């Protein structure tokens, strides 16, 4: 049995009142929320942990910046060593963002025997496995509930609530910015650019929105979910990613006329011992619970062999929702301190990773083609479909003028390898002018 070298011997004496000192790396949106909740919920925190939780220091970039909270100026620092090397600090909360500096500071804190809570999905998706090993080697906790879907306790649901089940599928609306944009496009008939500008004006989208609209933010989260749900070490590069920047108002209108809502879906699926992970714009049938998740809300649908369907819904970001997840992690660390079990709860990924080849990844697709409006074109399309084992479930044709027409279809299930080969094959065709869109489909009768 390893020595619990970081446990203050007196902390698990329930008869005494202890103070647990927190160091915040960052006092921006989430850090401010963490500070507020710790101040405002002192009594509840005390009853749950038998400890007084106190913010001892907060690392910031600018000491002089006006803060929305009333914090003692002496508690602010621009020197990270005041936190990660500070013997009085028990738990470090990383809410500064960025990858490399945050990674180094967390590693330093863990090596000093400090427990760490982080909200940083970029960091966890890239360096989670290495930091969890370091935490375990130092008998420290490292929790990161806020890194996926903000205020929704989905990681705890996977590792605790559903730990007895075998997860087969996780699908999530994991990015509030893109869900806000797609909802406005869908409900108000606005175009992509207008919705992006409005999302930026409302502070939902960054000045550089690439990570959100190109699906990278959602990919980081589905990589974290895949690792926890499938007990295997999923890396970000193994997630196939396509963002929403190509989604048009026409795509959304056609989706709705077929009975679907367009969503940016993160998907992690297990079939036997093979897994597949993706983020892509997906037509979700209106009867599926994810279809009614609108605006900046997030949701994660989880299917387990025993439990069947479950869904977790809530705010995916924001000061207090995200801070709630961070402070709940803090409470777990303090309870572990009481029990003397820090660093013991982690179950390292133990399953060999097998990625499913594209030839066995089957789903229906929505395809929108601009074609020549002349006899024989539909026959040509069905013939090329047959060449690649594809078939049509629903079809609609609309004349565009100038002897051109739009053909919009939903296919039956087809392999990803087939659809990619078909797209390459028809690229040079004279009958098909262009493939305007091609998106995955979830739910509905052809699924
Ligand atoms: N915002 C959300 O809703 C949300 C949701 C889920 C997860 N997260 C994650 O939570 C983390 C924090 O996000 P946030 O929105 O709170 O960020 P933020 O508002 O930009 O705050 C960052 C804080 O860190 C400080 N900081 C940044 N770089 C620093 C450096 N090099 N040295 C010292 N201090 C530094 C800043 O100092 P100053 O105050 O002096 O500028 C600021 O207090 C990120 O990893 C983010 O992905 C955020």
GROMACS .gro file of C-alpha atoms and ligand atoms in nm:
model
  495
    1UNK     CA    1   0.000   0.000   0.000
    2UNK     CA    2   0.137   0.342  -0.096
    3UNK     CA    3   0.203   0.596   0.177
    4UNK     CA    4  -0.045   0.881   0.176
    5UNK     CA    5   0.233   1.134   0.176
    6UNK     CA    6   0.010   1.431   0.097
    7UNK     CA    7  -0.254   1.376   0.356
    8UNK     CA    8  -0.249   1.623   0.638
    9UNK     CA    9  -0.281   1.377   0.931
   10UNK     CA   10  -0.533   1.597   1.108
   11UNK     CA   11  -0.769   1.649   0.815
   12UNK     CA   12  -0.950   1.320   0.861
   13UNK     CA   13  -1.019   1.390   1.224
   14UNK     CA   14  -1.392   1.467   1.196
   15UNK     CA   15  -1.410   1.633   1.535
   16UNK     CA   16  -1.192   1.928   1.431
   17UNK     CA   17  -1.263   2.223   1.207
   18UNK     CA   18  -1.005   2.248   0.932
   19UNK     CA   19  -0.944   2.510   0.673
   20UNK     CA   20  -0.870   2.396   0.320
   21UNK     CA   21  -0.685   2.660   0.123
   22UNK     CA   22  -0.751   2.697  -0.245
   23UNK     CA   23  -0.526   2.857  -0.505
   24UNK     CA   24  -0.704   2.979  -0.816
   25UNK     CA   25  -0.502   2.988  -1.137
   26UNK     CA   26  -0.722   3.246  -1.312
   27UNK     CA   27  -0.996   3.480  -1.192
   28UNK     CA   28  -1.189   3.540  -1.513
   29UNK     CA   29  -1.542   3.419  -1.592
   30UNK     CA   30  -1.513   3.076  -1.427
   31UNK     CA   31  -1.267   3.179  -1.153
   32UNK     CA   32  -1.502   3.460  -1.046
   33UNK     CA   33  -1.792   3.211  -1.033
   34UNK     CA   34  -1.585   2.971  -0.822
   35UNK     CA   35  -1.498   3.253  -0.582
   36UNK     CA   36  -1.863   3.360  -0.557
   37UNK     CA   37  -1.991   3.007  -0.488
   38UNK     CA   38  -1.724   2.942  -0.225
   39UNK     CA   39  -1.813   3.271  -0.051
   40UNK     CA   40  -2.191   3.236  -0.080
   41UNK     CA   41  -2.223   2.863  -0.001
   42UNK     CA   42  -1.978   2.853   0.294
   43UNK     CA   43  -2.229   2.700   0.532
   44UNK     CA   44  -2.338   2.425   0.290
   45UNK     CA   45  -1.978   2.350   0.199
   46UNK     CA   46  -1.892   2.324   0.566
   47UNK     CA   47  -2.177   2.082   0.637
   48UNK     CA   48  -2.074   1.861   0.347
   49UNK     CA   49  -1.701   1.854   0.419
   50UNK     CA   50  -1.662   1.958   0.783
   51UNK     CA   51  -1.402   2.201   0.652
   52UNK     CA   52  -1.389   2.571   0.587
   53UNK     CA   53  -1.293   2.627   0.226
   54UNK     CA   54  -1.100   2.948   0.164
   55UNK     CA   55  -0.954   3.109  -0.148
   56UNK     CA   56  -0.601   3.190  -0.036
   57UNK     CA   57  -0.453   3.325  -0.361
   58UNK     CA   58  -0.561   3.390  -0.719
   59UNK     CA   59  -0.327   3.417  -1.016
   60UNK     CA   60  -0.420   3.690  -1.265
   61UNK     CA   61  -0.254   3.867  -1.555
   62UNK     CA   62  -0.342   4.214  -1.439
   63UNK     CA   63  -0.360   4.304  -1.069
   64UNK     CA   64  -0.516   4.644  -1.146
   65UNK     CA   65  -0.807   4.509  -1.349
   66UNK     CA   66  -1.147   4.589  -1.201
   67UNK     CA   67  -1.304   4.268  -1.061
   68UNK     CA   68  -1.675   4.193  -1.024
   69UNK     CA   69  -1.608   4.045  -0.681
   70UNK     CA   70  -1.488   4.194  -0.360
   71UNK     CA   71  -1.153   4.019  -0.317
   72UNK     CA   72  -0.864   4.134  -0.097
   73UNK     CA   73  -0.590   4.282  -0.320
   74UNK     CA   74  -0.333   4.085  -0.117
   75UNK     CA   75  -0.492   3.763  -0.242
   76UNK     CA   76  -0.408   3.850  -0.605
   77UNK     CA   77  -0.075   3.762  -0.758
   78UNK     CA   78   0.092   3.755  -1.097
   79UNK     CA   79   0.349   3.503  -0.978
   80UNK     CA   80   0.231   3.143  -1.027
   81UNK     CA   81   0.484   3.018  -0.768
   82UNK     CA   82   0.277   3.195  -0.500
   83UNK     CA   83   0.024   2.921  -0.567
   84UNK     CA   84   0.189   2.607  -0.700
   85UNK     CA   85   0.486   2.626  -0.460
   86UNK     CA   86   0.286   2.762  -0.166
   87UNK     CA   87   0.289   2.513   0.122
   88UNK     CA   88  -0.032   2.655   0.265
   89UNK     CA   89  -0.233   2.574  -0.047
   90UNK     CA   90  -0.399   2.231  -0.055
   91UNK     CA   91  -0.595   2.243  -0.381
   92UNK     CA   92  -0.516   2.424  -0.706
   93UNK     CA   93  -0.805   2.521  -0.934
   94UNK     CA   94  -0.689   2.583  -1.290
   95UNK     CA   95  -0.931   2.819  -1.467
   96UNK     CA   96  -0.688   3.027  -1.672
   97UNK     CA   97  -0.720   2.838  -2.003
   98UNK     CA   98  -0.453   2.778  -2.268
   99UNK     CA   99  -0.255   2.460  -2.294
  100UNK     CA  100   0.119   2.472  -2.235
  101UNK     CA  101   0.144   2.709  -1.940
  102UNK     CA  102  -0.158   2.547  -1.772
  103UNK     CA  103  -0.004   2.200  -1.827
  104UNK     CA  104   0.324   2.305  -1.667
  105UNK     CA  105   0.155   2.466  -1.368
  106UNK     CA  106  -0.073   2.168  -1.307
  107UNK     CA  107   0.225   1.930  -1.331
  108UNK     CA  108   0.419   2.148  -1.085
  109UNK     CA  109   0.123   2.156  -0.845
  110UNK     CA  110   0.079   1.777  -0.858
  111UNK     CA  111   0.450   1.723  -0.800
  112UNK     CA  112   0.413   1.943  -0.489
  113UNK     CA  113   0.137   1.710  -0.367
  114UNK     CA  114  -0.148   1.951  -0.440
  115UNK     CA  115  -0.480   1.824  -0.568
  116UNK     CA  116  -0.601   1.984  -0.889
  117UNK     CA  117  -0.939   2.073  -1.035
  118UNK     CA  118  -0.950   2.210  -1.389
  119UNK     CA  119  -1.216   2.328  -1.636
  120UNK     CA  120  -0.972   2.318  -1.928
  121UNK     CA  121  -1.101   2.085  -2.206
  122UNK     CA  122  -0.822   2.182  -2.447
  123UNK     CA  123  -0.566   2.066  -2.193
  124UNK     CA  124  -0.752   1.753  -2.079
  125UNK     CA  125  -0.816   1.638  -2.438
  126UNK     CA  126  -0.447   1.673  -2.523
  127UNK     CA  127  -0.265   1.586  -2.198
  128UNK     CA  128  -0.531   1.427  -1.974
  129UNK     CA  129  -0.376   1.078  -1.965
  130UNK     CA  130  -0.028   1.204  -1.877
  131UNK     CA  131  -0.158   1.437  -1.603
  132UNK     CA  132  -0.383   1.169  -1.453
  133UNK     CA  133  -0.083   0.936  -1.427
  134UNK     CA  134   0.119   1.212  -1.262
  135UNK     CA  135  -0.169   1.277  -1.019
  136UNK     CA  136  -0.194   0.911  -0.931
  137UNK     CA  137   0.186   0.881  -0.885
  138UNK     CA  138   0.166   1.166  -0.633
  139UNK     CA  139  -0.146   1.038  -0.452
  140UNK     CA  140  -0.331   1.341  -0.575
  141UNK     CA  141  -0.678   1.394  -0.719
  142UNK     CA  142  -0.719   1.551  -1.061
  143UNK     CA  143  -1.082   1.625  -1.153
  144UNK     CA  144  -1.218   1.800  -1.462
  145UNK     CA  145  -1.599   1.779  -1.459
  146UNK     CA  146  -1.638   2.135  -1.597
  147UNK     CA  147  -1.436   2.052  -1.909
  148UNK     CA  148  -1.732   1.881  -2.079
  149UNK     CA  149  -2.075   2.043  -2.106
  150UNK     CA  150  -2.016   2.303  -1.828
  151UNK     CA  151  -2.288   2.265  -1.568
  152UNK     CA  152  -2.402   1.913  -1.669
  153UNK     CA  153  -2.245   1.652  -1.438
  154UNK     CA  154  -2.188   1.412  -1.725
  155UNK     CA  155  -1.839   1.285  -1.635
  156UNK     CA  156  -1.954   1.188  -1.286
  157UNK     CA  157  -2.260   1.020  -1.442
  158UNK     CA  158  -2.029   0.808  -1.660
  159UNK     CA  159  -1.772   0.712  -1.397
  160UNK     CA  160  -2.013   0.671  -1.108
  161UNK     CA  161  -2.384   0.654  -1.196
  162UNK     CA  162  -2.339   0.437  -1.505
  163UNK     CA  163  -2.021   0.258  -1.400
  164UNK     CA  164  -2.196  -0.081  -1.381
  165UNK     CA  165  -2.315  -0.061  -1.742
  166UNK     CA  166  -2.140  -0.101  -2.076
  167UNK     CA  167  -2.183   0.218  -2.277
  168UNK     CA  168  -2.254   0.164  -2.646
  169UNK     CA  169  -2.320   0.516  -2.768
  170UNK     CA  170  -2.272   0.876  -2.659
  171UNK     CA  171  -2.408   1.161  -2.867
  172UNK     CA  172  -2.381   1.519  -2.760
  173UNK     CA  173  -2.465   1.874  -2.844
  174UNK     CA  174  -2.143   1.987  -2.683
  175UNK     CA  175  -2.093   2.338  -2.815
  176UNK     CA  176  -2.339   2.611  -2.717
  177UNK     CA  177  -2.217   2.862  -2.975
  178UNK     CA  178  -2.288   2.641  -3.276
  179UNK     CA  179  -2.617   2.519  -3.128
  180UNK     CA  180  -2.725   2.880  -3.080
  181UNK     CA  181  -2.637   2.957  -3.443
  182UNK     CA  182  -2.811   2.649  -3.587
  183UNK     CA  183  -3.120   2.717  -3.374
  184UNK     CA  184  -3.147   3.073  -3.506
  185UNK     CA  185  -3.092   2.956  -3.864
  186UNK     CA  186  -3.362   2.695  -3.815
  187UNK     CA  187  -3.621   2.897  -3.620
  188UNK     CA  188  -3.578   3.236  -3.784
  189UNK     CA  189  -3.458   3.148  -4.133
  190UNK     CA  190  -3.138   3.348  -4.090
  191UNK     CA  191  -2.817   3.269  -4.278
  192UNK     CA  192  -2.493   3.140  -4.128
  193UNK     CA  193  -2.305   3.472  -4.140
  194UNK     CA  194  -2.581   3.673  -3.971
  195UNK     CA  195  -2.607   3.415  -3.691
  196UNK     CA  196  -2.231   3.413  -3.638
  197UNK     CA  197  -2.221   3.794  -3.612
  198UNK     CA  198  -2.509   3.788  -3.362
  199UNK     CA  199  -2.338   3.515  -3.158
  200UNK     CA  200  -2.024   3.730  -3.147
  201UNK     CA  201  -2.222   4.040  -3.043
  202UNK     CA  202  -2.384   3.844  -2.759
  203UNK     CA  203  -2.046   3.712  -2.641
  204UNK     CA  204  -2.134   3.348  -2.729
  205UNK     CA  205  -1.870   3.331  -3.002
  206UNK     CA  206  -1.507   3.444  -2.987
  207UNK     CA  207  -1.366   3.706  -3.226
  208UNK     CA  208  -1.190   3.407  -3.387
  209UNK     CA  209  -1.472   3.149  -3.387
  210UNK     CA  210  -1.274   2.873  -3.562
  211UNK     CA  211  -1.253   2.630  -3.268
  212UNK     CA  212  -1.632   2.643  -3.223
  213UNK     CA  213  -1.762   2.653  -3.581
  214UNK     CA  214  -1.509   2.405  -3.720
  215UNK     CA  215  -1.600   2.151  -3.452
  216UNK     CA  216  -1.267   2.139  -3.266
  217UNK     CA  217  -1.417   2.238  -2.929
  218UNK     CA  218  -1.679   1.963  -2.956
  219UNK     CA  219  -1.410   1.717  -3.071
  220UNK     CA  220  -1.208   1.779  -2.754
  221UNK     CA  221  -1.517   1.702  -2.546
  222UNK     CA  222  -1.614   1.387  -2.734
  223UNK     CA  223  -1.253   1.263  -2.698
  224UNK     CA  224  -1.285   1.309  -2.320
  225UNK     CA  225  -1.626   1.135  -2.316
  226UNK     CA  226  -1.493   0.850  -2.535
  227UNK     CA  227  -1.199   0.791  -2.302
  228UNK     CA  228  -1.419   0.774  -1.992
  229UNK     CA  229  -1.717   0.595  -2.146
  230UNK     CA  230  -1.521   0.329  -2.336
  231UNK     CA  231  -1.227   0.292  -2.089
  232UNK     CA  232  -0.977   0.340  -2.368
  233UNK     CA  233  -0.734   0.622  -2.436
  234UNK     CA  234  -0.894   0.822  -2.719
  235UNK     CA  235  -0.674   1.088  -2.871
  236UNK     CA  236  -0.807   1.401  -3.036
  237UNK     CA  237  -0.660   1.307  -3.375
  238UNK     CA  238  -0.883   0.997  -3.378
  239UNK     CA  239  -1.202   1.205  -3.388
  240UNK     CA  240  -1.324   1.275  -3.744
  241UNK     CA  241  -1.420   1.642  -3.744
  242UNK     CA  242  -1.640   1.854  -3.969
  243UNK     CA  243  -1.777   2.190  -3.856
  244UNK     CA  244  -2.089   2.389  -3.945
  245UNK     CA  245  -1.933   2.658  -4.169
  246UNK     CA  246  -2.067   2.486  -4.481
  247UNK     CA  247  -2.426   2.457  -4.349
  248UNK     CA  248  -2.665   2.678  -4.546
  249UNK     CA  249  -3.017   2.800  -4.491
  250UNK     CA  250  -3.124   2.571  -4.779
  251UNK     CA  251  -2.977   2.266  -4.600
  252UNK     CA  252  -3.177   2.356  -4.290
  253UNK     CA  253  -3.499   2.416  -4.486
  254UNK     CA  254  -3.470   2.079  -4.664
  255UNK     CA  255  -3.381   1.902  -4.336
  256UNK     CA  256  -3.699   2.039  -4.178
  257UNK     CA  257  -3.913   1.940  -4.474
  258UNK     CA  258  -3.788   1.581  -4.428
  259UNK     CA  259  -3.868   1.603  -4.053
  260UNK     CA  260  -3.518   1.669  -3.913
  261UNK     CA  261  -3.329   1.936  -3.718
  262UNK     CA  262  -2.967   2.017  -3.805
  263UNK     CA  263  -2.734   1.979  -3.505
  264UNK     CA  264  -2.358   1.969  -3.460
  265UNK     CA  265  -2.332   1.624  -3.300
  266UNK     CA  266  -2.036   1.476  -3.123
  267UNK     CA  267  -2.071   1.100  -3.154
  268UNK     CA  268  -1.883   0.815  -2.987
  269UNK     CA  269  -2.006   0.468  -3.075
  270UNK     CA  270  -1.893   0.122  -2.972
  271UNK     CA  271  -1.970  -0.187  -3.175
  272UNK     CA  272  -1.827  -0.499  -3.009
  273UNK     CA  273  -1.471  -0.397  -2.930
  274UNK     CA  274  -1.446  -0.138  -3.209
  275UNK     CA  275  -1.513   0.231  -3.154
  276UNK     CA  276  -1.579   0.527  -3.382
  277UNK     CA  277  -1.574   0.896  -3.292
  278UNK     CA  278  -1.684   1.197  -3.491
  279UNK     CA  279  -1.812   1.551  -3.478
  280UNK     CA  280  -2.024   1.658  -3.772
  281UNK     CA  281  -2.339   1.848  -3.867
  282UNK     CA  282  -2.612   1.585  -3.846
  283UNK     CA  283  -2.981   1.578  -3.933
  284UNK     CA  284  -3.149   1.462  -3.611
  285UNK     CA  285  -3.503   1.328  -3.652
  286UNK     CA  286  -3.758   1.548  -3.475
  287UNK     CA  287  -3.866   1.254  -3.256
  288UNK     CA  288  -3.513   1.216  -3.109
  289UNK     CA  289  -3.467   1.392  -2.771
  290UNK     CA  290  -3.158   1.577  -2.900
  291UNK     CA  291  -3.365   1.748  -3.173
  292UNK     CA  292  -3.537   1.974  -2.920
  293UNK     CA  293  -3.216   2.095  -2.752
  294UNK     CA  294  -3.203   2.458  -2.862
  295UNK     CA  295  -3.004   2.777  -2.813
  296UNK     CA  296  -2.687   2.769  -2.605
  297UNK     CA  297  -2.798   2.458  -2.414
  298UNK     CA  298  -2.595   2.136  -2.423
  299UNK     CA  299  -2.713   1.778  -2.393
  300UNK     CA  300  -2.551   1.438  -2.387
  301UNK     CA  301  -2.744   1.128  -2.486
  302UNK     CA  302  -2.596   0.807  -2.348
  303UNK     CA  303  -2.702   0.456  -2.444
  304UNK     CA  304  -2.593   0.168  -2.223
  305UNK     CA  305  -2.649  -0.204  -2.282
  306UNK     CA  306  -2.842  -0.239  -1.957
  307UNK     CA  307  -2.988   0.105  -1.889
  308UNK     CA  308  -3.095   0.178  -2.248
  309UNK     CA  309  -3.144   0.546  -2.330
  310UNK     CA  310  -3.056   0.830  -2.093
  311UNK     CA  311  -3.012   1.200  -2.158
  312UNK     CA  312  -2.843   1.478  -1.963
  313UNK     CA  313  -2.941   1.837  -2.040
  314UNK     CA  314  -2.834   2.178  -1.914
  315UNK     CA  315  -2.618   2.485  -1.953
  316UNK     CA  316  -2.289   2.405  -2.124
  317UNK     CA  317  -2.106   2.721  -2.019
  318UNK     CA  318  -2.137   3.042  -1.821
  319UNK     CA  319  -1.992   3.172  -1.496
  320UNK     CA  320  -2.206   2.999  -1.235
  321UNK     CA  321  -2.301   2.675  -1.417
  322UNK     CA  322  -1.934   2.602  -1.493
  323UNK     CA  323  -1.826   2.709  -1.145
  324UNK     CA  324  -2.082   2.471  -0.995
  325UNK     CA  325  -1.904   2.179  -1.163
  326UNK     CA  326  -1.565   2.307  -1.042
  327UNK     CA  327  -1.679   2.351  -0.680
  328UNK     CA  328  -1.847   2.007  -0.683
  329UNK     CA  329  -1.508   1.863  -0.782
  330UNK     CA  330  -1.353   2.060  -0.496
  331UNK     CA  331  -1.601   1.905  -0.252
  332UNK     CA  332  -1.504   1.557  -0.375
  333UNK     CA  333  -1.135   1.635  -0.321
  334UNK     CA  334  -1.205   1.755   0.033
  335UNK     CA  335  -1.418   1.448   0.111
  336UNK     CA  336  -1.133   1.232  -0.022
  337UNK     CA  337  -0.894   1.421   0.206
  338UNK     CA  338  -1.120   1.337   0.496
  339UNK     CA  339  -1.116   0.970   0.402
  340UNK     CA  340  -0.747   0.969   0.309
  341UNK     CA  341  -0.814   0.828  -0.036
  342UNK     CA  342  -0.693   1.099  -0.273
  343UNK     CA  343  -0.549   0.968  -0.597
  344UNK     CA  344  -0.715   0.628  -0.545
  345UNK     CA  345  -1.038   0.676  -0.736
  346UNK     CA  346  -0.907   0.692  -1.090
  347UNK     CA  347  -0.963   0.393  -1.316
  348UNK     CA  348  -0.699   0.424  -1.588
  349UNK     CA  349  -0.810   0.330  -1.942
  350UNK     CA  350  -0.770  -0.048  -1.952
  351UNK     CA  351  -0.921  -0.153  -2.284
  352UNK     CA  352  -0.720  -0.198  -2.600
  353UNK     CA  353  -0.827   0.063  -2.855
  354UNK     CA  354  -0.964  -0.061  -3.187
  355UNK     CA  355  -1.091   0.203  -3.426
  356UNK     CA  356  -1.368   0.093  -3.658
  357UNK     CA  357  -1.269   0.113  -4.025
  358UNK     CA  358  -1.480   0.340  -4.250
  359UNK     CA  359  -1.600   0.033  -4.442
  360UNK     CA  360  -1.796  -0.075  -4.130
  361UNK     CA  361  -1.926   0.267  -4.018
  362UNK     CA  362  -2.288   0.268  -4.144
  363UNK     CA  363  -2.540   0.550  -4.130
  364UNK     CA  364  -2.796   0.722  -4.357
  365UNK     CA  365  -2.691   1.045  -4.532
  366UNK     CA  366  -2.862   1.361  -4.654
  367UNK     CA  367  -2.729   1.456  -4.997
  368UNK     CA  368  -2.809   1.773  -5.192
  369UNK     CA  369  -2.699   1.780  -5.556
  370UNK     CA  370  -2.714   2.047  -5.825
  371UNK     CA  371  -2.771   1.859  -6.151
  372UNK     CA  372  -2.853   1.919  -6.516
  373UNK     CA  373  -3.231   1.933  -6.555
  374UNK     CA  374  -3.249   1.685  -6.842
  375UNK     CA  375  -3.384   1.337  -6.912
  376UNK     CA  376  -3.179   1.051  -6.774
  377UNK     CA  377  -3.014   1.237  -6.484
  378UNK     CA  378  -3.214   1.059  -6.213
  379UNK     CA  379  -3.136   0.725  -6.379
  380UNK     CA  380  -2.767   0.824  -6.379
  381UNK     CA  381  -2.780   0.905  -6.005
  382UNK     CA  382  -2.950   0.578  -5.914
  383UNK     CA  383  -2.700   0.384  -6.128
  384UNK     CA  384  -2.400   0.549  -5.957
  385UNK     CA  385  -2.567   0.480  -5.619
  386UNK     CA  386  -2.605   0.113  -5.709
  387UNK     CA  387  -2.235   0.098  -5.805
  388UNK     CA  388  -2.148   0.189  -5.446
  389UNK     CA  389  -2.413  -0.013  -5.260
  390UNK     CA  390  -2.619   0.298  -5.191
  391UNK     CA  391  -2.995   0.336  -5.213
  392UNK     CA  392  -3.247   0.617  -5.174
  393UNK     CA  393  -3.500   0.636  -4.890
  394UNK     CA  394  -3.653   0.978  -4.965
  395UNK     CA  395  -3.604   1.209  -5.264
  396UNK     CA  396  -3.717   1.554  -5.369
  397UNK     CA  397  -3.645   1.747  -5.688
  398UNK     CA  398  -3.676   2.121  -5.748
  399UNK     CA  399  -3.609   2.308  -6.076
  400UNK     CA  400  -3.356   2.593  -6.034
  401UNK     CA  401  -3.394   2.748  -6.381
  402UNK     CA  402  -3.128   2.764  -6.654
  403UNK     CA  403  -3.177   2.390  -6.714
  404UNK     CA  404  -3.052   2.309  -6.366
  405UNK     CA  405  -3.229   2.135  -6.081
  406UNK     CA  406  -3.165   2.049  -5.720
  407UNK     CA  407  -3.202   1.685  -5.615
  408UNK     CA  408  -3.220   1.630  -5.240
  409UNK     CA  409  -3.214   1.281  -5.093
  410UNK     CA  410  -3.192   1.084  -4.774
  411UNK     CA  411  -3.022   0.751  -4.830
  412UNK     CA  412  -3.065   0.421  -4.653
  413UNK     CA  413  -2.770   0.324  -4.434
  414UNK     CA  414  -2.445   0.322  -4.628
  415UNK     CA  415  -2.084   0.278  -4.521
  416UNK     CA  416  -1.866   0.587  -4.481
  417UNK     CA  417  -1.613   0.426  -4.718
  418UNK     CA  418  -1.884   0.385  -4.986
  419UNK     CA  419  -2.014   0.738  -4.963
  420UNK     CA  420  -1.662   0.881  -4.978
  421UNK     CA  421  -1.582   0.666  -5.284
  422UNK     CA  422  -1.913   0.769  -5.450
  423UNK     CA  423  -1.837   1.140  -5.395
  424UNK     CA  424  -1.496   1.100  -5.553
  425UNK     CA  425  -1.645   0.904  -5.845
  426UNK     CA  426  -1.912   1.162  -5.936
  427UNK     CA  427  -1.682   1.462  -5.890
  428UNK     CA  428  -1.596   1.467  -6.262
  429UNK     CA  429  -1.946   1.374  -6.383
  430UNK     CA  430  -2.112   1.606  -6.638
  431UNK     CA  431  -2.465   1.523  -6.515
  432UNK     CA  432  -2.397   1.629  -6.155
  433UNK     CA  433  -2.278   1.990  -6.142
  434UNK     CA  434  -2.183   1.977  -5.777
  435UNK     CA  435  -2.248   1.804  -5.447
  436UNK     CA  436  -2.385   2.102  -5.254
  437UNK     CA  437  -2.404   1.915  -4.921
  438UNK     CA  438  -2.365   1.577  -4.761
  439UNK     CA  439  -2.448   1.525  -4.393
  440UNK     CA  440  -2.501   1.231  -4.160
  441UNK     CA  441  -2.856   1.146  -4.048
  442UNK     CA  442  -2.958   1.023  -3.702
  443UNK     CA  443  -3.297   0.873  -3.618
  444UNK     CA  444  -3.600   0.840  -3.846
  445UNK     CA  445  -3.724   0.538  -4.036
  446UNK     CA  446  -3.417   0.469  -4.250
  447UNK     CA  447  -3.187   0.458  -3.944
  448LIG     N1  448  -1.633   3.049  -1.969
  448LIG     C1  449  -1.701   2.936  -1.969
  448LIG     O1  450  -1.825   2.935  -1.971
  448LIG     C2  451  -1.630   2.803  -1.963
  448LIG     C3  452  -1.704   2.684  -1.966
  448LIG     C4  453  -1.639   2.560  -1.953
  448LIG     C5  454  -1.501   2.559  -1.944
  448LIG     N2  455  -1.431   2.678  -1.946
  448LIG     C6  456  -1.285   2.672  -1.937
  448LIG     O2  457  -1.245   2.739  -1.819
  448LIG     C7  458  -1.118   2.801  -1.838
  448LIG     C8  459  -1.129   2.950  -1.804
  448LIG     O3  460  -1.223   3.012  -1.888
  448LIG     P1  461  -1.274   3.162  -1.859
  448LIG     O4  462  -1.386   3.182  -1.954
  448LIG     O5  463  -1.295   3.182  -1.715
  448LIG     O6  464  -1.146   3.245  -1.908
  448LIG     P2  465  -1.120   3.402  -1.887
  448LIG     O7  466  -1.245   3.472  -1.852
  448LIG     O8  467  -1.043   3.447  -2.007
  448LIG     O9  468  -1.025   3.409  -1.759
  448LIG     C9  469  -0.891   3.371  -1.759
  448LIG    C10  470  -0.828   3.414  -1.628
  448LIG    O10  471  -0.696   3.364  -1.621
  448LIG    C11  472  -0.603   3.472  -1.606
  448LIG     N3  473  -0.488   3.437  -1.690
  448LIG    C12  474  -0.491   3.393  -1.818
  448LIG     N4  475  -0.366   3.369  -1.861
  448LIG    C13  476  -0.284   3.398  -1.758
  448LIG    C14  477  -0.144   3.393  -1.742
  448LIG     N5  478  -0.062   3.356  -1.841
  448LIG     N6  479  -0.093   3.431  -1.623
  448LIG    C15  480  -0.174   3.472  -1.523
  448LIG     N7  481  -0.309   3.477  -1.532
  448LIG    C16  482  -0.363   3.440  -1.650
  448LIG    C17  483  -0.675   3.598  -1.649
  448LIG    O11  484  -0.623   3.709  -1.579
  448LIG     P3  485  -0.688   3.858  -1.589
  448LIG    O12  486  -0.818   3.849  -1.517
  448LIG    O13  487  -0.593   3.949  -1.521
  448LIG    O14  488  -0.703   3.885  -1.736
  448LIG    C18  489  -0.819   3.565  -1.609
  448LIG    O15  490  -0.840   3.597  -1.473
  448LIG    C19  491  -1.080   2.772  -1.983
  448LIG    O16  492  -0.998   2.658  -1.988
  448LIG    C20  493  -1.213   2.743  -2.050
  448LIG    O17  494  -1.201   2.658  -2.163
  448LIG    C21  495  -1.492   2.799  -1.955
   0.00000   0.00000   0.00000
